[in-house]
Amino acid sequence: MTHKMPAVVLASGNGSNLQTLIDLKSANKLDLDIKLVVSNNPEAFALERAKNAKITTWGKSHKSFESREAFDLNVIAEIEKAGILSNQKLIADGKDITKSSQVGCIILAGYMRLLSTAFIQAFSGRILNIHPALLPSFAGAKGGLDALNYGIKITGCTVHFVDEIMDHGPVIIQAAVPHKAGESLDELMQRIHKLEHRIYPQAVQWLAEDRLSLKDRVVYLKENSKSEKLASLGNQELSFLVSPPLEKF
Ligand code: GRF
């Protein structure tokens, strides 16, 4: 492992995806350096998790700001303070610093707030999100519940780049799970959550290794002869299908 990609995690709630990233990073399995954790909910457990891991936090309610944009401008400023430059600064610098340590990514991990255009443009192409359904089906805040109520037989989770439309940007990796007969929403979501904890770090690692490229809205993954591929079909207990196949960290 060489260069570690600087990152900021935005989370509004429990933060189990954040915890997974922290744990894998501590175990030296991810080329990631979490510089800051931001929340629009000062009570979010995600902030506690960050503090326990000695990561800088910024947690303020969006309600104390006059607009979505005003809140986001503050978040952008905090991100820059943490050493990750916005696109505007990268361009304004006038030199090629695309490999500089100030190019980082923004990881949305249960961030229950729509981002303003200003924020998305500030970090376009560098924002990731995870959604608990197979996009483009069941976008929105209640993706899991909506899928179950619809009567789906297969659902899952999706990691994607963020664009200006909610849960719409280019897909990086998806994992599918069957809904077992009689399974409650909680049980189903627990299985999906377990998979999120595997596919999100995987997508982050691919980005850190600079192996993702984009054409139109299709994400391509560069092969790496050194990486050891794991099966794309899960074991009996988890029973999932994932694509692209997971790799060993
Ligand atoms: C996950 O289900 C994720 O897909 C969605 O929000 C949830 C966050 O869970 N975007 P956690 O806070 O990481 O436990």
Short mmCIF file of C-alpha atoms and ligand atoms in Angstrom, two decimals:
data_model
loop_
_atom_site.label_atom_id
_atom_site.label_comp_id
_atom_site.label_asym_id
_atom_site.label_seq_id
_atom_site.Cartn_x
_atom_site.Cartn_y
_atom_site.Cartn_z
CA MET A 1 0.00 0.00 0.00
CA THR A 2 1.32 3.38 -0.93
CA HIS A 3 -0.73 6.53 -1.29
CA LYS A 4 -3.75 6.72 0.97
CA MET A 5 -6.76 8.50 -0.50
CA PRO A 6 -7.93 11.28 1.81
CA ALA A 7 -11.65 11.13 2.50
CA VAL A 8 -14.46 12.81 4.34
CA VAL A 9 -17.44 10.76 5.49
CA LEU A 10 -20.87 12.36 5.74
CA ALA A 11 -23.31 10.49 7.98
CA SER A 12 -26.56 11.32 9.75
CA GLY A 13 -27.20 8.22 11.83
CA ASN A 14 -25.78 5.03 13.24
CA GLY A 15 -22.69 4.95 11.07
CA SER A 16 -22.12 1.20 10.74
CA ASN A 17 -20.75 1.72 7.23
CA LEU A 18 -18.39 4.35 8.64
CA GLN A 19 -17.33 1.87 11.33
CA THR A 20 -16.51 -0.74 8.72
CA LEU A 21 -14.32 1.75 6.84
CA ILE A 22 -12.59 2.74 10.10
CA ASP A 23 -11.96 -0.90 11.05
CA LEU A 24 -10.60 -1.91 7.63
CA LYS A 25 -8.45 1.19 7.50
CA SER A 26 -7.05 0.45 10.99
CA ALA A 27 -6.29 -3.08 9.87
CA ASN A 28 -4.37 -1.55 6.96
CA LYS A 29 -6.66 -3.16 4.44
CA LEU A 30 -7.84 0.04 2.75
CA ASP A 31 -5.77 2.77 1.11
CA LEU A 32 -7.87 5.34 2.87
CA ASP A 33 -7.24 8.23 5.24
CA ILE A 34 -10.46 9.51 6.85
CA LYS A 35 -9.69 13.14 7.63
CA LEU A 36 -13.08 14.25 8.86
CA VAL A 37 -16.58 12.99 9.67
CA VAL A 38 -19.42 15.45 9.08
CA SER A 39 -23.00 15.20 10.25
CA ASN A 40 -26.13 17.32 9.96
CA ASN A 41 -27.28 15.60 13.16
CA PRO A 42 -25.16 16.49 16.20
CA GLU A 43 -26.60 13.43 18.01
CA ALA A 44 -25.56 10.97 15.30
CA PHE A 45 -23.80 7.90 16.70
CA ALA A 46 -21.53 8.12 13.66
CA LEU A 47 -19.86 11.12 15.35
CA GLU A 48 -19.13 9.00 18.46
CA ARG A 49 -17.60 6.31 16.30
CA ALA A 50 -15.39 8.91 14.65
CA LYS A 51 -14.31 10.40 17.99
CA ASN A 52 -13.46 6.93 19.30
CA ALA A 53 -11.23 6.49 16.28
CA LYS A 54 -9.64 9.93 16.91
CA ILE A 55 -11.05 11.36 13.69
CA THR A 56 -11.95 15.06 13.57
CA THR A 57 -15.71 15.67 13.55
CA TRP A 58 -18.04 18.47 12.57
CA GLY A 59 -21.67 18.00 13.57
CA LYS A 60 -24.21 20.78 13.29
CA SER A 61 -27.92 20.73 12.65
CA HIS A 62 -28.85 21.99 9.22
CA LYS A 63 -31.79 23.70 10.92
CA SER A 64 -29.52 26.40 12.30
CA PHE A 65 -28.61 27.51 8.76
CA GLU A 66 -30.82 29.68 6.59
CA SER A 67 -30.69 27.44 3.51
CA ARG A 68 -29.45 24.13 2.17
CA GLU A 69 -26.76 26.01 0.29
CA ALA A 70 -25.62 27.96 3.37
CA PHE A 71 -25.20 24.69 5.28
CA ASP A 72 -23.34 23.05 2.42
CA LEU A 73 -21.00 26.03 1.99
CA ASN A 74 -19.98 25.55 5.61
CA VAL A 75 -19.40 21.84 5.02
CA ILE A 76 -17.31 22.62 1.92
CA ALA A 77 -15.20 25.00 4.02
CA GLU A 78 -14.68 22.31 6.68
CA ILE A 79 -13.69 19.77 4.05
CA GLU A 80 -11.14 22.16 2.62
CA LYS A 81 -9.84 22.85 6.11
CA ALA A 82 -9.34 19.11 6.46
CA GLY A 83 -7.04 19.28 3.44
CA ILE A 84 -9.28 18.08 0.61
CA LEU A 85 -9.59 20.69 -2.10
CA SER A 86 -12.81 21.37 -3.98
CA ASN A 87 -12.71 21.16 -7.78
CA GLN A 88 -12.76 24.92 -7.93
CA LYS A 89 -9.53 25.16 -5.95
CA LEU A 90 -7.92 22.38 -7.96
CA ILE A 91 -8.68 24.22 -11.19
CA ALA A 92 -7.81 27.61 -9.76
CA ASP A 93 -4.39 26.30 -8.87
CA GLY A 94 -3.69 26.17 -12.60
CA LYS A 95 -1.35 23.20 -12.40
CA ASP A 96 -1.86 19.49 -12.66
CA ILE A 97 -2.28 18.32 -9.13
CA THR A 98 -4.58 15.42 -9.93
CA LYS A 99 -2.21 13.13 -8.07
CA SER A 100 -1.81 15.53 -5.21
CA SER A 101 -2.69 14.43 -1.71
CA GLN A 102 -5.37 17.10 -1.69
CA VAL A 103 -7.55 15.22 -4.17
CA GLY A 104 -9.83 13.20 -2.01
CA CYS A 105 -13.26 11.70 -1.99
CA ILE A 106 -16.50 12.31 -0.17
CA ILE A 107 -18.20 9.20 1.17
CA LEU A 108 -21.90 9.44 1.96
CA ALA A 109 -22.76 6.83 4.57
CA GLY A 110 -26.37 7.17 5.59
CA TYR A 111 -26.36 10.92 4.98
CA MET A 112 -30.04 11.81 5.02
CA ARG A 113 -29.75 15.17 3.37
CA LEU A 114 -29.92 16.17 -0.24
CA LEU A 115 -26.73 17.85 -1.39
CA SER A 116 -26.96 21.26 -3.04
CA THR A 117 -25.74 21.82 -6.58
CA ALA A 118 -22.89 23.88 -5.12
CA PHE A 119 -21.67 20.88 -3.12
CA ILE A 120 -22.00 18.41 -5.96
CA GLN A 121 -20.11 20.68 -8.32
CA ALA A 122 -17.43 21.31 -5.72
CA PHE A 123 -16.56 17.61 -5.62
CA SER A 124 -18.13 16.19 -8.78
CA GLY A 125 -16.84 12.77 -9.75
CA ARG A 126 -15.50 12.29 -6.25
CA ILE A 127 -18.68 11.69 -4.22
CA LEU A 128 -19.83 8.15 -3.47
CA ASN A 129 -23.11 6.95 -2.00
CA ILE A 130 -24.55 3.62 -0.93
CA HIS A 131 -28.22 2.85 -1.33
CA PRO A 132 -30.11 -0.14 0.15
CA ALA A 133 -31.82 -1.24 -3.08
CA LEU A 134 -30.92 -2.11 -6.65
CA LEU A 135 -30.97 1.26 -8.38
CA PRO A 136 -32.64 2.62 -10.39
CA SER A 137 -35.44 0.80 -8.55
CA PHE A 138 -36.53 2.17 -5.21
CA ALA A 139 -34.54 5.36 -4.98
CA GLY A 140 -35.29 7.63 -2.04
CA ALA A 141 -35.08 7.57 1.73
CA LYS A 142 -37.14 4.39 2.21
CA GLY A 143 -35.64 2.22 -0.53
CA GLY A 144 -35.70 -1.01 1.52
CA LEU A 145 -39.26 -0.61 2.75
CA ASP A 146 -40.55 0.48 -0.64
CA ALA A 147 -39.00 -2.59 -2.29
CA LEU A 148 -40.56 -4.93 0.26
CA ASN A 149 -43.99 -3.29 0.03
CA TYR A 150 -43.79 -3.55 -3.74
CA GLY A 151 -43.40 -7.28 -3.35
CA ILE A 152 -39.94 -7.69 -4.87
CA LYS A 153 -38.37 -11.15 -4.79
CA ILE A 154 -34.82 -9.89 -5.30
CA THR A 155 -33.34 -6.68 -3.92
CA GLY A 156 -29.92 -5.56 -2.71
CA CYS A 157 -27.62 -2.57 -2.49
CA THR A 158 -25.81 -0.23 -4.85
CA VAL A 159 -22.70 1.93 -4.59
CA HIS A 160 -22.72 4.78 -7.08
CA PHE A 161 -21.16 8.11 -7.89
CA VAL A 162 -23.37 11.00 -6.89
CA ASP A 163 -24.75 13.36 -9.48
CA GLU A 164 -27.35 16.09 -9.23
CA ILE A 165 -30.33 13.73 -9.17
CA MET A 166 -30.98 11.74 -5.99
CA ASP A 167 -29.77 8.09 -6.13
CA HIS A 168 -29.15 8.43 -9.85
CA GLY A 169 -25.40 8.67 -10.56
CA PRO A 170 -23.23 6.04 -12.32
CA VAL A 171 -23.26 2.61 -10.66
CA ILE A 172 -19.95 1.20 -9.38
CA ILE A 173 -21.01 -2.10 -7.78
CA GLN A 174 -24.25 -3.85 -6.91
CA ALA A 175 -25.09 -6.84 -4.76
CA ALA A 176 -28.38 -8.71 -5.02
CA VAL A 177 -30.14 -10.77 -2.38
CA PRO A 178 -33.39 -12.73 -2.57
CA HIS A 179 -36.20 -11.81 -0.24
CA LYS A 180 -36.87 -15.04 1.63
CA ALA A 181 -40.51 -15.99 2.11
CA GLY A 182 -41.82 -14.61 5.40
CA GLU A 183 -38.69 -12.59 6.11
CA SER A 184 -39.37 -9.30 7.94
CA LEU A 185 -38.06 -5.94 6.80
CA ASP A 186 -35.57 -5.96 9.69
CA GLU A 187 -34.18 -9.36 8.77
CA LEU A 188 -33.88 -8.43 5.12
CA MET A 189 -32.23 -5.09 5.91
CA GLN A 190 -29.74 -6.81 8.21
CA ARG A 191 -28.62 -9.04 5.36
CA ILE A 192 -28.41 -6.07 3.02
CA HIS A 193 -26.42 -4.13 5.62
CA LYS A 194 -23.88 -6.96 5.88
CA LEU A 195 -23.39 -6.78 2.15
CA GLU A 196 -23.11 -2.99 2.25
CA HIS A 197 -20.19 -3.46 4.64
CA ARG A 198 -18.45 -5.52 1.98
CA ILE A 199 -19.26 -3.67 -1.24
CA TYR A 200 -18.77 -0.12 0.04
CA PRO A 201 -15.15 -0.60 1.15
CA GLN A 202 -14.55 -2.46 -2.10
CA ALA A 203 -15.75 0.49 -4.18
CA VAL A 204 -13.73 2.90 -2.03
CA GLN A 205 -10.62 0.76 -2.51
CA TRP A 206 -11.09 0.70 -6.29
CA LEU A 207 -11.35 4.49 -6.28
CA ALA A 208 -8.26 4.76 -4.07
CA GLU A 209 -6.36 2.53 -6.49
CA ASP A 210 -7.47 4.82 -9.33
CA ARG A 211 -9.08 1.90 -11.15
CA LEU A 212 -12.49 3.44 -11.91
CA SER A 213 -13.19 5.34 -15.09
CA LEU A 214 -16.36 6.77 -16.51
CA LYS A 215 -17.70 6.98 -20.05
CA ASP A 216 -21.15 8.44 -20.54
CA ARG A 217 -22.73 7.02 -17.42
CA VAL A 218 -20.97 3.66 -17.42
CA VAL A 219 -18.29 2.95 -14.82
CA TYR A 220 -15.39 0.75 -15.96
CA LEU A 221 -13.14 -1.12 -13.55
CA LYS A 222 -9.52 -1.53 -14.56
CA GLU A 223 -8.27 -5.08 -14.04
CA ASN A 224 -5.42 -5.52 -11.66
CA SER A 225 -3.41 -8.67 -12.18
CA LYS A 226 -2.30 -8.57 -8.55
CA SER A 227 -5.77 -8.60 -7.05
CA GLU A 228 -7.26 -11.89 -6.02
CA LYS A 229 -10.86 -12.20 -7.19
CA LEU A 230 -13.42 -13.77 -4.92
CA ALA A 231 -16.50 -15.55 -6.21
CA SER A 232 -19.33 -13.34 -7.35
CA LEU A 233 -21.83 -15.75 -5.84
CA GLY A 234 -22.00 -15.70 -2.05
CA ASN A 235 -22.22 -18.61 0.29
CA GLN A 236 -25.44 -20.34 1.21
CA GLU A 237 -25.99 -18.36 4.40
CA LEU A 238 -25.76 -14.92 2.80
CA SER A 239 -26.88 -16.03 -0.65
CA PHE A 240 -25.96 -13.06 -2.77
CA LEU A 241 -24.79 -12.17 -6.24
CA VAL A 242 -22.34 -9.31 -6.64
CA SER A 243 -20.92 -7.57 -9.69
CA PRO A 244 -18.14 -6.71 -10.38
CA PRO A 245 -16.77 -9.59 -8.28
CA LEU A 246 -15.30 -8.72 -4.90
CA GLU A 247 -11.56 -8.83 -4.45
CA LYS A 248 -9.53 -9.89 -1.49
CA PHE A 249 -8.28 -6.92 0.55
C1 GRF B 1 -27.55 2.23 4.82
O1 GRF B 1 -28.57 1.29 4.70
C2 GRF B 1 -27.28 2.92 3.51
O2 GRF B 1 -27.57 2.11 2.41
C3 GRF B 1 -28.22 4.09 3.55
O3 GRF B 1 -28.23 4.50 4.89
C4 GRF B 1 -27.92 3.38 5.73
C5 GRF B 1 -26.81 3.79 6.62
O4 GRF B 1 -26.54 2.84 7.61
N1 GRF B 1 -27.79 5.10 2.64
P1 GRF B 1 -25.37 3.08 8.66
O5 GRF B 1 -25.61 4.42 9.34
O6 GRF B 1 -24.08 3.06 7.92
O7 GRF B 1 -25.50 1.96 9.62
#
